[in-house]
Amino acid sequence: MSFLTLIFKNPFRNKARAFLAVIGIGIGIATIVALGGITTGLTQSLDNTLHEGGADFTVLSKKEDSQGTPYGTETLDEDWLNKLKEIPGIKRVEGIYIATVPVEDKFGMVIGIDPNNTFDISSMDVSLTSGQFIKNEHEVVIGKLKAKDLNKKVGDNLTIDDSEFKIVGIYESGDPSQDGVMAHMKDLQKISDEEGKISMIYVFADSGADVDTITKSIDNKYGDDLNTITSINDIKMVADALNMVNGASWGISLLAIVIGGIGIINTMIMSVYERTREIGVLKAVGWKKKRILSMILGESLVLTVTSAIVGSIFGVIAIELAVALGILSGMTPVFTMGTFIQGFAVAIIVGLIGGLYPAWRASRLPATESLRYE
Amino acid sequence: MVAIVKIKNLKKSYEKGNIKALNGINLEIEKGDFVSIIGQSGSGKSTLLNMIGALDTGDEGTVEVAGYDLTDGKNLDVFRSKEVGFIFQLHNLIPNLSVCENVEIPMFETKASGKERTDRALSLLNLVGLKEKAKIKPTKLSGGERQRVAIARALANKPSIILADEPTGSLDSKTSGDVLKLLIDLHEKENVTLIMVTHDLNVAKLANKQIEVLDGQILGTDSQK
């Protein structure tokens, strides 16, 4: 038997207590992992929206004043497409028009695209599950979730603001904002009475061109009218919201450290208390204080690292279950190594903080008194 | 003969001097001897044993055991690991570890590898007649068997001295006799000094020498053999 085997065996002597300790800390870790998965998923999803089809950056109306959504609530004239094309380093530009309009009996977001000048669908984070993409006016494609929600299939009609459109395809996407409806841009502009207007422009730079230089020249030339967005951090509202979720995640981590730490101190003190005579025996057979301290501290770490493993698994399962049940509106959670490292770091900190005092106490127990302990 | 235990004017008191557990003990025990310490409850016999085993230190006087000066309270853990094997009235085995693992416990402070520890533990269990029960938990053993495991654990680091505090105190007379026979056999076979605290005169008489303690002082020494 190695010393490590002994450390692994001891925490699970009292199975009920170990189980409760693991569950207590595990819930904190699961929350950290779940929130991390949602935040990263949300960030990547928004980032994908800004760089749809491989766009290098997005241009919005200056009226958004960096406060709006990444979808552009203020519109721009279509003329801007031609003006931007003339900027050196820009390979091509593509505009889309987004509107919230009545779809069947509910308001929903519809993305208007120009099928003659649109993205290569294969490069988008969108794939057709049936049918084809829009080719003409009065045609729409709808997201898989939307189709399920409205009980529609390819060939059915879809009512948008009292007009009938033919569903030519069904697509799926990891981005909840896109799992809606895509229509011909001209149709959507007409419905919204905004002909010739677009919501945002995707800019594709020449290969090898410096994106920073291009955005700077747009800012210099058209800075009064246009706003260039290279990352979601350029959109204050979105960045604030993500910062808030991140802050909440760290807040939960801190709470997990405090609550988990107290739980572990309690568990380990109880364990040391119950094993007083045993610790006396270990001293009697010549164990050094340092070894007794390492053993108790190690046992505390075994409990918290087990909690991190259990919590991580449950965190992932819970979020995947929420996705499967449609609770997260088609959002794709992304679990990065960083999220799991954060969870395990919290577990290790809790193990060290929570185990230190009981370990110190155990190492200082007087041998004779410990051996007399009833 | 060489004295393995040399105690001079050892004093120990508790509760701010109100309880004098040891009151000027002078004692020498020869290497390889079997000594019993007898006395009534509270006479100071267990305190004396704890001082010899470096589980506690005195207030006054000097204690030297197996060449280690235990008076200054330094390196007591090294001394306990290398020179002493303890046997308690209650076996004090760790319930979640197997019999073999319990015997390995003292060897963690030595340089022995995992395999060496296991081999040594198995050979000691063979010596006490419990090799076939090496893998089971102590909770499944009888009282006598548990005490035999405790004896094997006490011998783990080849100590020069075994300190037994009422080793048969919680056993029936038949089992008690078996455990004592094993202890005496091992003392002779391993040439280890055996110091045993007991309040049972019949048990004490098995030793070469009896030391009677009363009120923290040695009343007298009686050599039997």
XYZ file of C-alpha atoms in Angstrom:
599
model
C 0.000 0.000 0.000
C 1.338 3.418 -0.896
C 0.786 6.612 1.087
C -1.347 7.861 -1.809
C -3.580 4.764 -1.618
C -4.113 5.482 2.078
C -5.060 9.099 1.278
C -7.552 7.894 -1.360
C -9.116 5.301 0.961
C -9.655 7.437 4.050
C -12.173 10.099 2.886
C -14.745 7.474 1.901
C -14.849 5.634 5.223
C -18.028 7.477 6.146
C -19.754 7.200 2.787
C -22.797 9.327 3.626
C -20.665 12.229 4.854
C -18.286 11.996 1.894
C -21.266 11.867 -0.487
C -22.822 14.990 1.049
C -19.502 16.865 0.959
C -18.951 15.904 -2.697
C -22.514 16.921 -3.631
C -22.204 20.235 -1.761
C -19.036 21.317 -3.548
C -20.049 19.549 -6.757
C -23.126 21.785 -7.115
C -20.883 24.860 -7.008
C -18.512 23.370 -9.601
C -21.438 22.265 -11.812
C -22.762 25.839 -11.764
C -19.359 27.229 -12.715
C -19.029 24.747 -15.607
C -22.631 25.273 -16.800
C -22.348 29.071 -16.721
C -18.954 28.861 -18.409
C -20.446 26.714 -21.177
C -23.310 29.172 -21.709
C -21.096 32.267 -21.641
C -18.565 30.826 -24.072
C -21.358 29.519 -26.302
C -23.038 32.914 -26.294
C -19.772 34.733 -26.998
C -18.885 32.430 -29.876
C -22.424 32.607 -31.259
C -22.412 36.426 -31.243
C -18.910 36.472 -32.626
C -20.037 34.153 -35.429
C -22.888 36.557 -36.182
C -20.391 39.376 -36.584
C -18.159 37.280 -38.791
C -20.882 35.395 -40.679
C -19.706 33.560 -43.754
C -16.125 34.355 -42.822
C -16.574 38.153 -42.775
C -13.617 39.993 -41.278
C -15.736 42.648 -39.631
C -19.173 44.177 -39.565
C -20.341 47.700 -40.286
C -23.353 49.176 -38.499
C -24.955 52.591 -38.552
C -23.179 55.129 -36.339
C -26.578 55.797 -34.767
C -26.140 52.494 -32.949
C -23.450 54.401 -31.034
C -21.960 51.120 -29.873
C -24.997 50.567 -27.666
C -27.108 48.404 -29.909
C -27.318 44.724 -30.666
C -24.982 43.020 -33.140
C -27.920 42.749 -35.523
C -28.305 46.485 -36.242
C -31.506 48.132 -35.066
C -30.736 51.321 -37.027
C -30.683 50.967 -40.785
C -28.265 52.148 -43.463
C -28.818 53.061 -47.111
C -27.846 50.321 -49.560
C -25.561 52.899 -51.258
C -23.036 52.297 -48.511
C -22.289 48.908 -50.047
C -20.829 50.584 -53.145
C -18.949 53.217 -51.130
C -17.298 50.562 -48.948
C -16.293 48.467 -51.958
C -14.001 51.323 -53.013
C -11.966 51.223 -49.799
C -8.552 49.630 -50.510
C -8.176 46.118 -49.088
C -11.868 45.278 -49.201
C -12.624 42.288 -51.402
C -16.415 42.303 -51.148
C -19.252 43.536 -48.982
C -22.652 42.023 -48.291
C -25.628 43.663 -46.664
C -28.475 42.034 -44.824
C -31.715 43.453 -43.576
C -33.181 42.266 -40.278
C -36.686 43.003 -39.031
C -38.980 41.832 -36.288
C -42.309 41.216 -37.982
C -45.425 39.055 -37.456
C -44.614 35.457 -38.479
C -47.807 33.395 -38.460
C -49.389 34.562 -35.196
C -46.288 35.769 -33.335
C -43.661 38.441 -33.800
C -40.333 36.974 -34.792
C -36.986 37.991 -36.194
C -36.617 37.581 -39.961
C -33.295 37.937 -41.748
C -33.515 39.374 -45.234
C -30.759 38.331 -47.607
C -30.035 38.911 -51.265
C -29.861 35.416 -52.805
C -27.970 36.798 -55.820
C -25.302 38.325 -53.660
C -25.269 36.310 -50.508
C -22.818 34.261 -48.546
C -21.664 30.914 -49.588
C -24.071 28.974 -47.402
C -21.506 26.225 -46.896
C -19.193 28.722 -45.157
C -21.938 29.864 -42.798
C -22.715 28.316 -39.462
C -25.927 27.138 -41.104
C -26.737 23.929 -42.895
C -29.830 22.939 -44.831
C -31.526 19.835 -43.466
C -34.048 19.679 -46.280
C -35.056 21.574 -49.431
C -32.937 24.311 -50.973
C -31.865 27.872 -50.336
C -33.897 30.969 -51.396
C -33.568 31.763 -55.081
C -36.475 34.114 -55.720
C -38.749 36.561 -54.015
C -41.684 35.090 -52.010
C -39.512 32.230 -50.903
C -38.292 31.628 -47.356
C -36.160 29.122 -45.478
C -36.913 28.483 -41.831
C -34.907 27.106 -38.929
C -35.442 23.570 -37.695
C -36.742 24.729 -34.314
C -39.076 27.224 -35.944
C -40.399 24.530 -38.310
C -41.047 22.246 -35.353
C -42.660 25.079 -33.411
C -44.974 26.030 -36.295
C -45.384 22.443 -37.542
C -44.180 23.438 -41.047
C -42.304 21.520 -43.709
C -40.788 22.263 -47.113
C -43.569 23.198 -49.558
C -45.844 24.691 -46.884
C -46.737 28.351 -46.849
C -45.594 30.764 -44.159
C -47.505 33.938 -43.350
C -45.328 36.976 -42.737
C -47.283 40.157 -42.047
C -50.379 38.977 -44.006
C -48.333 37.891 -47.065
C -47.859 34.261 -48.012
C -44.347 32.883 -48.592
C -43.334 29.440 -49.764
C -41.021 27.462 -47.507
C -38.287 26.129 -49.825
C -35.856 24.845 -47.223
C -35.270 24.076 -43.559
C -31.939 24.829 -41.916
C -30.260 24.306 -38.599
C -27.827 26.522 -36.779
C -26.071 26.686 -33.448
C -27.115 30.317 -33.166
C -30.576 30.858 -31.654
C -30.997 34.186 -33.423
C -30.675 32.433 -36.754
C -32.929 29.549 -36.015
C -35.794 31.677 -37.199
C -36.696 32.710 -40.717
C -34.645 33.904 -43.710
C -36.478 35.710 -46.465
C -35.575 37.545 -49.660
C -34.241 40.977 -48.629
C -36.541 42.822 -51.014
C -39.643 41.097 -49.573
C -38.650 41.975 -46.024
C -37.800 45.591 -46.946
C -41.252 45.919 -48.524
C -43.035 44.454 -45.493
C -41.189 46.844 -43.199
C -41.639 49.759 -45.581
C -37.879 50.285 -45.680
C -36.999 49.684 -49.296
C -33.342 50.322 -50.090
C -32.337 49.964 -46.432
C -30.021 47.430 -44.826
C -29.304 46.644 -41.183
C -25.682 45.664 -41.330
C -22.844 45.094 -43.743
C -20.436 42.175 -43.641
C -17.002 43.149 -44.947
C -14.595 40.605 -46.443
C -10.988 41.806 -46.739
C -8.514 40.847 -49.450
C -6.348 37.962 -48.342
C -3.269 39.365 -46.642
C -4.885 42.793 -46.151
C -4.623 44.282 -42.662
C -8.145 44.427 -41.156
C -7.023 47.064 -38.660
C -5.876 49.378 -41.453
C -9.181 48.906 -43.327
C -11.334 49.640 -40.267
C -9.204 52.702 -39.518
C -9.661 54.059 -43.033
C -13.456 53.480 -42.768
C -13.498 55.196 -39.381
C -11.479 58.140 -40.790
C -13.528 58.529 -43.934
C -17.044 57.637 -42.802
C -16.679 57.717 -39.030
C -19.625 60.116 -38.681
C -22.057 57.639 -40.283
C -20.590 54.166 -39.844
C -19.415 52.067 -36.970
C -16.942 49.226 -37.569
C -17.275 46.201 -35.312
C -14.439 43.674 -35.245
C -15.363 41.900 -32.035
C -18.355 41.722 -29.721
C -16.400 43.840 -27.257
C -16.975 46.765 -29.657
C -20.661 46.529 -28.835
C -20.969 47.960 -25.363
C -24.334 46.455 -24.496
C -23.258 42.958 -25.501
C -19.868 43.298 -23.848
C -21.567 44.557 -20.674
C -23.996 41.636 -20.694
C -21.188 39.113 -21.200
C -19.121 40.789 -18.513
C -22.112 40.506 -16.215
C -22.453 36.758 -16.866
C -18.696 36.354 -16.413
C -18.906 38.349 -13.192
C -21.750 36.124 -12.006
C -19.652 33.068 -12.826
C -16.757 34.375 -10.729
C -19.175 35.414 -7.979
C -20.498 31.864 -7.878
C -16.918 30.587 -7.808
C -16.244 32.783 -4.782
C -19.429 31.608 -3.088
C -18.479 28.002 -3.875
C -15.076 28.618 -2.258
C -16.619 30.110 0.891
C -19.534 27.665 1.286
C -17.548 24.648 0.058
C -14.614 25.655 2.274
C -16.826 25.771 5.370
C -18.366 22.422 4.392
C -14.966 20.815 3.953
C -13.642 22.265 7.232
C -16.680 20.755 8.955
C -16.291 17.381 7.215
C -12.566 17.150 7.905
C -12.827 18.356 11.527
C -15.449 15.668 12.137
C -13.170 13.123 10.489
C -10.157 14.157 12.623
C -12.336 14.210 15.753
C -13.565 10.660 15.105
C -10.048 9.441 14.356
C -8.315 11.060 17.347
C -7.216 7.703 18.795
C -6.041 6.532 15.364
C -3.944 9.691 14.963
C -2.482 8.930 18.396
C -1.482 5.474 17.121
C 0.126 6.996 14.018
C 2.169 9.255 16.293
C 3.067 6.314 18.512
C 4.422 4.337 15.542
C 6.645 7.283 14.611
C 4.707 9.260 12.013
C 5.996 12.814 11.734
C 3.663 15.830 12.099
C 4.339 16.632 8.450
C 3.049 13.232 7.314
C -0.136 13.493 9.370
C -0.686 17.025 8.004
C -0.144 15.805 4.407
C -2.540 12.901 4.936
C -5.450 15.050 6.184
C -4.784 17.771 3.604
C -4.569 15.084 0.899
C -7.889 13.605 2.026
C -9.488 17.047 1.802
C -8.132 17.446 -1.744
C -9.394 13.978 -2.729
C -12.909 15.046 -1.675
C -12.828 18.367 -3.523
C -11.206 17.016 -6.699
C -13.833 14.234 -6.722
C -16.418 17.033 -6.382
C -14.825 18.804 -9.362
C -15.056 15.652 -11.506
C -18.653 14.960 -10.459
C -19.609 18.655 -10.735
C -18.055 19.017 -14.218
C -19.892 15.946 -15.495
C -23.201 17.127 -14.034
C -22.654 20.681 -15.299
C -22.166 19.417 -18.865
C -25.064 16.937 -18.622
C -27.412 19.615 -17.234
C -26.641 22.065 -20.044
C -26.800 19.396 -22.770
C -30.147 18.307 -21.333
C -31.373 21.912 -21.397
C -30.281 22.124 -25.041
C -32.035 18.850 -25.903
C -35.218 20.069 -24.233
C -35.017 23.363 -26.114
C -34.755 25.407 -22.905
C -31.763 27.313 -24.288
C -33.572 28.251 -27.547
C -31.243 26.348 -29.840
C -28.090 27.868 -28.386
C -24.965 25.731 -28.622
C -22.999 25.686 -25.349
C -19.227 25.617 -25.731
C -17.138 23.971 -23.009
C -13.530 25.088 -23.150
C -10.574 23.769 -21.207
C -10.511 27.144 -19.420
C -13.956 26.530 -17.919
C -12.931 23.152 -16.518
C -9.630 24.594 -15.265
C -11.636 27.287 -13.426
C -13.821 24.570 -11.831
C -10.848 22.440 -10.789
C -8.930 25.490 -9.532
C -11.869 26.401 -7.292
C -12.042 22.775 -6.048
C -8.321 22.712 -5.238
C -8.506 26.079 -3.436
C -11.495 24.823 -1.410
C -9.592 21.594 -0.620
C -6.501 23.449 0.541
C -8.332 26.126 2.541
C -10.842 23.689 4.020
C -8.289 21.007 4.843
C -5.545 23.178 6.284
C -6.970 23.827 9.749
C -8.161 20.241 10.412
C -4.788 18.948 9.132
C -2.859 21.356 11.348
C -5.045 20.398 14.310
C -4.518 16.677 13.695
C -0.748 17.094 13.418
C -0.654 18.948 16.763
C -2.726 16.412 18.726
C -0.736 15.204 21.758
C -0.061 11.461 21.384
C -0.872 10.426 24.961
C -4.169 12.326 25.074
C -5.138 11.020 21.631
C -4.507 7.438 22.715
C -6.668 7.935 25.806
C -9.487 9.459 23.719
C -12.754 7.539 24.064
C 24.841 -6.237 30.611
C 24.035 -3.017 28.722
C 21.201 -0.845 30.025
C 18.764 0.048 27.222
C 16.635 2.266 29.501
C 18.286 4.741 31.863
C 15.978 6.983 33.883
C 17.232 9.399 36.512
C 15.047 11.326 38.953
C 12.129 11.539 36.493
C 9.256 13.727 37.603
C 5.978 14.495 35.873
C 2.993 16.313 37.217
C -0.358 17.346 35.750
C -2.894 20.072 36.496
C -0.353 22.718 37.540
C 1.555 20.350 39.777
C -1.468 19.159 41.743
C -1.234 15.607 40.413
C 2.228 14.087 40.681
C 2.159 11.232 38.193
C 5.870 10.462 38.533
C 7.799 11.581 41.553
C 11.509 10.914 41.175
C 11.814 7.671 39.217
C 15.258 6.087 38.908
C 15.355 3.007 36.730
C 17.639 0.958 34.519
C 16.438 -1.867 32.256
C 18.869 -4.158 30.547
C 18.833 -4.868 26.830
C 16.872 -7.997 25.943
C 15.132 -8.114 29.310
C 11.433 -8.791 29.920
C 10.173 -6.408 32.586
C 6.686 -5.970 33.945
C 5.543 -2.766 35.594
C 2.778 -3.311 38.065
C 0.750 -0.982 40.173
C -2.729 0.134 40.961
C -4.779 2.299 38.727
C -3.376 5.855 38.816
C -0.038 4.724 40.269
C 1.891 6.191 37.354
C 2.817 2.948 35.550
C 1.327 3.973 32.170
C 2.883 7.448 32.455
C 6.246 5.789 33.024
C 5.701 3.587 29.947
C 4.771 6.668 27.881
C 7.999 8.391 28.979
C 10.059 5.352 27.960
C 8.254 5.333 24.583
C 8.717 9.109 24.090
C 4.985 9.697 23.867
C 5.402 12.239 26.627
C 8.283 14.066 28.279
C 9.006 14.645 31.942
C 9.182 17.911 33.865
C 12.453 17.011 35.560
C 15.108 14.315 35.329
C 16.575 12.483 32.349
C 15.392 9.632 30.133
C 17.747 7.785 27.818
C 16.455 4.875 25.762
C 18.412 2.876 23.178
C 21.043 5.619 23.073
C 18.485 8.408 22.457
C 18.296 11.214 24.986
C 14.546 11.785 25.231
C 14.779 14.569 27.779
C 14.947 17.507 25.364
C 11.897 16.348 23.376
C 13.736 16.468 20.032
C 13.482 13.792 17.292
C 11.045 11.784 19.368
C 9.206 10.669 16.207
C 12.449 9.278 14.750
C 13.110 7.429 18.004
C 9.574 6.017 18.085
C 9.783 4.939 14.461
C 13.160 3.206 14.785
C 13.384 1.871 18.315
C 9.926 1.296 19.771
C 6.941 -0.908 19.062
C 3.763 -0.171 20.974
C 1.028 -2.628 21.917
C -2.066 -1.129 23.507
C -4.852 -2.627 25.579
C -7.242 -1.878 22.744
C -5.531 -3.047 19.571
C -6.156 0.358 17.876
C -6.129 -1.049 14.364
C -7.409 1.132 11.477
C -10.777 -0.368 10.489
C -10.851 0.553 6.784
C -7.408 -0.933 6.089
C -6.695 -4.621 5.653
C -4.771 -6.573 8.257
C -1.639 -6.413 6.072
C -2.006 -2.651 5.491
C -2.320 -2.090 9.245
C 1.008 -3.835 9.771
C 2.572 -1.687 7.022
C 1.569 1.610 8.705
C 4.714 2.090 10.882
C 6.955 1.437 7.845
C 5.841 4.640 6.049
C 8.526 6.573 7.919
C 11.244 4.181 6.733
C 12.900 4.022 3.329
C 11.230 0.682 2.487
C 9.500 0.478 -0.884
C 5.837 -0.492 -1.187
C 6.776 -4.091 -2.038
C 9.294 -4.306 0.799
C 6.643 -3.020 3.214
C 4.116 -5.611 2.046
C 6.662 -8.452 2.141
C 7.751 -7.514 5.658
C 4.124 -7.225 6.828
C 3.280 -10.653 5.381
C 6.304 -12.260 7.014
C 5.300 -10.732 10.380
C 1.729 -11.932 9.946
C 3.148 -15.371 9.257
C 5.070 -15.078 12.509
C 1.884 -14.365 14.471
C -0.058 -17.024 12.532
C -2.336 -14.705 10.566
C -0.853 -14.687 7.073
C -3.983 -16.217 5.587
C -6.046 -13.321 6.965
C -3.765 -10.615 5.557
C -6.331 -9.240 3.128
C -9.373 -9.059 5.365
C -10.430 -6.105 7.513
C -9.619 -6.188 11.247
C -13.327 -5.873 12.043
C -13.732 -9.475 10.896
C -11.136 -10.779 13.398
C -11.598 -11.962 16.980
C -10.165 -9.924 19.886
C -7.160 -12.248 20.210
C -6.455 -12.122 16.482
C -6.614 -8.322 16.492
C -4.082 -8.205 19.312
C -1.816 -10.537 17.328
C -2.025 -8.124 14.401
C -1.111 -5.307 16.809
C 1.915 -7.358 17.902
C 2.953 -7.807 14.251
C 2.539 -4.032 13.743
C 4.724 -3.355 16.816
C 7.503 -5.466 15.278
C 7.261 -3.816 11.839
C 10.346 -1.609 12.093
C 12.465 -4.174 13.988
C 12.377 -2.188 17.219
C 14.870 -2.735 20.011
C 12.134 -2.377 22.601
C 8.450 -3.327 22.798
C 6.181 -1.426 25.146
C 2.944 -3.181 25.946
C 0.282 -1.379 27.961
C -2.138 -3.941 29.408
C -1.948 -6.047 26.209
C -4.305 -8.692 27.580
C -6.539 -6.322 29.517
C -9.518 -6.773 27.231
C -9.102 -10.469 26.439
C -10.546 -13.600 28.052
C -8.137 -15.807 30.023
C -7.628 -18.418 27.275
C -6.929 -15.801 24.572
C -4.887 -13.790 27.049
C -2.633 -16.814 27.641
C -2.172 -17.354 23.881
C -1.279 -13.693 23.265
C 1.190 -13.636 26.177
C 2.830 -16.844 24.947
C 3.233 -15.293 21.495
C 4.637 -12.089 22.975
C 7.172 -13.971 25.123
C 8.154 -16.239 22.196
C 8.753 -13.222 19.964
C 10.694 -11.432 22.713
C 13.014 -14.419 22.884
C 13.159 -15.137 19.155
C 13.691 -11.520 18.074
C 15.852 -10.675 21.120
C 13.788 -7.582 21.764
C 13.431 -5.894 25.145
C 9.853 -6.247 26.391
C 8.363 -3.872 28.933
C 4.796 -4.639 29.889
C 2.446 -2.653 32.067
C -0.158 -4.747 33.854
C -2.266 -4.775 36.974
C -2.577 -8.576 36.833
C 0.007 -10.133 39.149
C -0.184 -13.509 37.367
C 0.711 -11.852 34.096
C 3.436 -9.776 35.754
C 5.064 -12.906 37.150
C 5.853 -14.108 33.630
C 8.503 -11.359 33.337
C 12.137 -11.702 34.440
C 11.781 -8.633 36.551
C 8.811 -6.919 38.216
C 8.818 -3.247 39.022
C 6.104 -2.054 41.372
C 5.023 1.545 41.103
C 2.969 3.414 43.684
C 2.169 7.127 43.793
C 4.667 7.878 41.067
C 7.562 6.152 42.771
C 9.162 2.746 42.415
C 8.321 0.703 45.484
C 10.626 -2.131 44.633
C 12.094 -4.443 42.016
C 11.783 -8.190 42.084
C 13.779 -10.479 39.823
C 11.890 -13.705 39.089
C 14.300 -15.675 36.974
